[in-house]
mmCIF file of C-alpha atoms in Angstrom:
data_model
loop_
_atom_site.group_PDB
_atom_site.id
_atom_site.type_symbol
_atom_site.label_atom_id
_atom_site.label_comp_id
_atom_site.label_asym_id
_atom_site.label_seq_id
_atom_site.Cartn_x
_atom_site.Cartn_y
_atom_site.Cartn_z
ATOM 1 C CA MET A 21 32.822 12.858 18.964
ATOM 2 C CA PHE A 22 31.669 8.962 18.217
ATOM 3 C CA PHE A 23 28.809 10.619 20.775
ATOM 4 C CA ILE A 24 27.721 12.853 18.099
ATOM 5 C CA TYR A 25 27.854 10.534 14.656
ATOM 6 C CA ILE A 26 25.965 8.706 16.634
ATOM 7 C CA ILE A 27 22.449 11.360 17.948
ATOM 8 C CA ILE A 28 23.416 12.188 13.284
ATOM 9 C CA ALA A 29 22.786 8.767 11.976
ATOM 10 C CA LEU A 30 19.357 7.996 14.592
ATOM 11 C CA THR A 31 18.341 12.318 13.425
ATOM 12 C CA ALA A 32 18.974 10.174 9.958
ATOM 13 C CA GLY A 33 17.033 8.163 10.482
ATOM 14 C CA ILE A 34 14.316 10.041 11.789
ATOM 15 C CA ALA A 35 14.340 12.149 8.230
ATOM 16 C CA LEU A 36 14.193 9.010 6.479
ATOM 17 C CA ALA A 37 10.807 7.649 8.198
ATOM 18 C CA ILE A 38 9.234 11.277 7.641
ATOM 19 C CA GLN A 39 10.772 12.024 4.525
ATOM 20 C CA SER A 40 8.942 8.501 3.055
ATOM 21 C CA ALA A 41 5.504 10.205 5.231
ATOM 22 C CA ILE A 42 5.799 12.799 2.929
ATOM 23 C CA ASN A 43 7.166 11.327 -0.491
ATOM 24 C CA THR A 44 4.284 8.892 -0.570
ATOM 25 C CA GLN A 45 1.655 12.398 -0.360
ATOM 26 C CA LEU A 46 3.548 14.009 -2.845
ATOM 27 C CA ALA A 47 3.002 10.914 -5.114
ATOM 28 C CA LYS A 48 -0.862 10.916 -4.072
ATOM 29 C CA ALA A 49 -0.894 14.994 -5.486
ATOM 30 C CA MET A 50 1.217 13.962 -8.925
ATOM 31 C CA SER A 51 -1.582 11.247 -9.652
ATOM 32 C CA GLY A 52 -0.289 8.344 -7.972
ATOM 33 C CA GLU A 53 3.107 8.607 -9.217
ATOM 34 C CA PRO A 54 5.740 7.207 -7.519
ATOM 35 C CA ILE A 55 8.454 8.359 -9.823
ATOM 36 C CA LEU A 56 7.206 12.140 -10.429
ATOM 37 C CA ALA A 57 7.440 12.193 -6.040
ATOM 38 C CA ALA A 58 10.883 10.759 -6.150
ATOM 39 C CA LEU A 59 11.798 12.897 -9.274
ATOM 40 C CA ILE A 60 9.911 16.157 -7.959
ATOM 41 C CA SER A 61 12.014 15.549 -4.482
ATOM 42 C CA PHE A 62 15.604 14.294 -6.180
ATOM 43 C CA ALA A 63 15.081 18.448 -7.815
ATOM 44 C CA VAL A 64 14.639 19.975 -4.741
ATOM 45 C CA GLY A 65 17.077 18.005 -2.613
ATOM 46 C CA THR A 66 19.634 18.989 -5.649
ATOM 47 C CA LEU A 67 19.255 22.795 -5.593
ATOM 48 C CA LEU A 68 19.377 23.229 -1.511
ATOM 49 C CA LEU A 69 23.003 20.399 -2.199
ATOM 50 C CA LEU A 70 23.825 23.305 -5.319
ATOM 51 C CA ILE A 71 22.876 26.080 -2.702
ATOM 52 C CA ILE A 72 25.219 24.855 -0.115
ATOM 53 C CA ALA A 73 28.261 23.104 -1.747
ATOM 54 C CA GLY A 74 28.465 26.616 -4.349
ATOM 55 C CA VAL A 75 28.484 28.896 -0.706
ATOM 56 C CA LYS A 76 31.351 25.879 1.404
ATOM 57 C CA THR A 77 33.214 24.364 -1.195
ATOM 58 C CA ASN A 78 35.402 25.264 -4.049
ATOM 59 C CA LEU A 79 32.275 23.122 -6.418
ATOM 60 C CA TRP A 80 32.801 24.222 -9.649
ATOM 61 C CA GLY A 81 36.884 23.109 -9.027
ATOM 62 C CA ASN A 82 36.015 19.965 -8.138
ATOM 63 C CA LEU A 83 33.727 19.622 -10.011
ATOM 64 C CA SER A 84 36.279 19.664 -13.081
ATOM 65 C CA THR A 85 37.654 16.832 -12.044
ATOM 66 C CA LEU A 86 34.429 15.181 -12.231
ATOM 67 C CA PRO A 87 35.388 13.498 -16.368
ATOM 68 C CA GLU A 88 38.010 11.738 -14.659
ATOM 69 C CA GLN A 89 36.583 9.575 -12.292
ATOM 70 C CA PRO A 90 35.553 5.810 -12.911
ATOM 71 C CA TRP A 91 32.399 5.694 -13.894
ATOM 72 C CA TRP A 92 31.373 3.570 -11.286
ATOM 73 C CA LYS A 93 32.000 6.298 -8.589
ATOM 74 C CA LEU A 94 29.139 7.925 -10.310
ATOM 75 C CA LEU A 95 26.658 5.304 -9.033
ATOM 76 C CA GLY A 96 25.432 6.663 -5.809
ATOM 77 C CA GLY A 97 23.514 8.947 -7.528
ATOM 78 C CA ILE A 98 21.176 6.244 -9.257
ATOM 79 C CA LEU A 99 21.508 4.676 -6.293
ATOM 80 C CA GLY A 100 19.908 7.749 -4.140
ATOM 81 C CA ALA A 101 17.332 8.394 -6.520
ATOM 82 C CA GLY A 102 16.013 4.049 -6.963
ATOM 83 C CA PHE A 103 16.127 4.193 -3.231
ATOM 84 C CA VAL A 104 14.369 7.481 -2.445
ATOM 85 C CA PHE A 105 12.121 5.549 -5.722
ATOM 86 C CA THR A 106 11.125 2.836 -4.084
ATOM 87 C CA THR A 107 10.545 4.039 -0.503
ATOM 88 C CA VAL A 108 7.663 5.795 -2.413
ATOM 89 C CA LEU A 109 6.482 2.789 -4.286
ATOM 90 C CA LEU A 110 6.893 0.570 -1.197
ATOM 91 C CA ALA A 111 5.502 2.825 1.684
ATOM 92 C CA PRO A 112 1.753 3.004 1.260
ATOM 93 C CA LYS A 113 1.629 -0.785 0.619
ATOM 94 C CA LEU A 114 4.361 -2.427 2.825
ATOM 95 C CA GLY A 115 3.888 1.067 5.794
ATOM 96 C CA ILE A 116 6.304 2.515 6.499
ATOM 97 C CA THR A 117 7.768 0.462 9.477
ATOM 98 C CA ALA A 118 7.526 -2.470 8.015
ATOM 99 C CA MET A 119 9.815 -1.028 4.782
ATOM 100 C CA LEU A 120 12.023 0.207 6.076
ATOM 101 C CA PHE A 121 12.568 -3.317 7.695
ATOM 102 C CA PHE A 122 13.515 -4.424 5.069
ATOM 103 C CA ILE A 123 15.784 -1.724 3.923
ATOM 104 C CA ILE A 124 17.432 -2.094 7.200
ATOM 105 C CA ILE A 125 17.887 -5.293 6.588
ATOM 106 C CA GLY A 126 18.832 -5.165 3.052
ATOM 107 C CA GLN A 127 21.372 -2.567 4.540
ATOM 108 C CA LEU A 128 23.310 -4.172 7.332
ATOM 109 C CA LEU A 129 23.663 -7.918 5.263
ATOM 110 C CA SER A 130 25.977 -5.159 2.252
ATOM 111 C CA ALA A 131 27.659 -3.383 4.600
ATOM 112 C CA ALA A 132 28.886 -6.353 6.791
ATOM 113 C CA THR A 133 29.716 -7.421 3.073
ATOM 114 C CA ILE A 134 31.675 -4.291 2.372
ATOM 115 C CA ASP A 135 32.766 -3.809 6.606
ATOM 116 C CA HIS A 136 33.996 -8.160 6.499
ATOM 117 C CA PHE A 137 35.760 -7.612 3.175
ATOM 118 C CA GLY A 138 36.566 -3.804 2.893
ATOM 119 C CA LEU A 139 34.778 -3.635 -0.643
ATOM 120 C CA ILE A 140 34.758 0.139 -3.366
ATOM 121 C CA GLY A 141 37.321 1.044 -1.209
ATOM 122 C CA MET A 142 36.796 0.712 2.783
ATOM 123 C CA PRO A 143 38.654 0.273 5.717
ATOM 124 C CA VAL A 144 38.283 -3.679 6.622
ATOM 125 C CA ARG A 145 36.470 -3.938 9.700
ATOM 126 C CA GLU A 146 35.571 -8.096 10.475
ATOM 127 C CA VAL A 147 32.232 -9.298 10.479
ATOM 128 C CA ASN A 148 33.085 -12.249 13.331
ATOM 129 C CA GLY A 149 30.589 -14.288 15.402
ATOM 130 C CA ILE A 150 29.746 -11.728 17.673
ATOM 131 C CA LYS A 151 28.553 -9.142 15.381
ATOM 132 C CA LEU A 152 26.502 -11.960 13.369
ATOM 133 C CA ILE A 153 24.874 -13.185 16.428
ATOM 134 C CA GLY A 154 23.601 -9.270 16.276
ATOM 135 C CA LEU A 155 22.640 -9.627 13.127
ATOM 136 C CA ALA A 156 20.889 -12.509 13.905
ATOM 137 C CA ILE A 157 19.325 -10.601 16.242
ATOM 138 C CA VAL A 158 17.667 -8.168 15.237
ATOM 139 C CA ALA A 159 16.443 -10.887 11.996
ATOM 140 C CA LEU A 160 14.510 -12.689 15.060
ATOM 141 C CA GLY A 161 13.420 -8.979 15.900
ATOM 142 C CA LEU A 162 12.643 -8.677 12.460
ATOM 143 C CA VAL A 163 10.224 -12.117 12.696
ATOM 144 C CA PHE A 164 8.654 -10.890 16.006
ATOM 145 C CA TYR A 165 7.616 -7.494 15.070
ATOM 146 C CA PHE A 166 5.885 -9.140 11.759
ATOM 147 C CA PHE A 167 4.828 -12.702 13.228
ATOM 148 C CA GLY A 168 4.324 -12.908 16.231
ATOM 149 C CA ASP A 169 0.466 -12.312 16.331
ATOM 150 C CA LYS A 170 0.423 -14.929 14.297
ATOM 151 C CA PHE A 171 2.280 -16.799 16.477
ATOM 152 C CA ILE A 172 0.394 -16.629 19.600
ATOM 153 C CA GLN A 173 -2.511 -17.093 17.842
ATOM 154 C CA ILE A 174 -1.747 -20.417 16.969
ATOM 155 C CA VAL A 175 0.047 -21.211 19.773
ATOM 156 C CA VAL A 176 -2.784 -19.938 21.990
ATOM 157 C CA ARG A 177 -5.382 -22.331 20.180
ATOM 158 C CA GLY A 178 -3.000 -24.920 19.679
ATOM 159 C CA SER A 179 -2.840 -25.712 24.410
#
C-alpha cells in the first residue's frame, strides 16, 4: 500500500507542475492578472470538490460541525489559495523548475520541523542526522542545478 501512496504523491507533483503552466496561461488570458487566474482555478476546483463531496460524503452533516471548529483549522484554504496565486505569479518569472525547487525546499524544511516536533497534531517522526544529510543533499542538488554552469565556467577559466 505504501508504494501506491508514493505513486499518488508523484502524480500530485506532476499535476502541480502542469497546474502552474496552465494557470500561467490562464493569467495571460486574464490581462496578465495572476489573482484572477488563481480565483478561477480555485472556483473550478471548489465546484468539482463540492460535487464529489456531495456524492461521496455526508457533506451537510459534516458542514454543520464547522462552527464548532477552531479558527486555525480554516487556514488551510487561505494557504492553498496563497500557494496557487504564488505559483501563477512566480512561474513565468522564475520558470516552473526553479519555482518548484524553492517551493520544495520550503516544504521540506517546514515538513521536517512539523514531523520532528509533532506540530499541528501530526505524529512525531524524528528528524535525525541521516535525514538532515538527505535534506542537505537536496539543497546541494539545487545549488548544482542553478549555479553549476557558472561554477564550471569559473573552474574552466581559472585553470
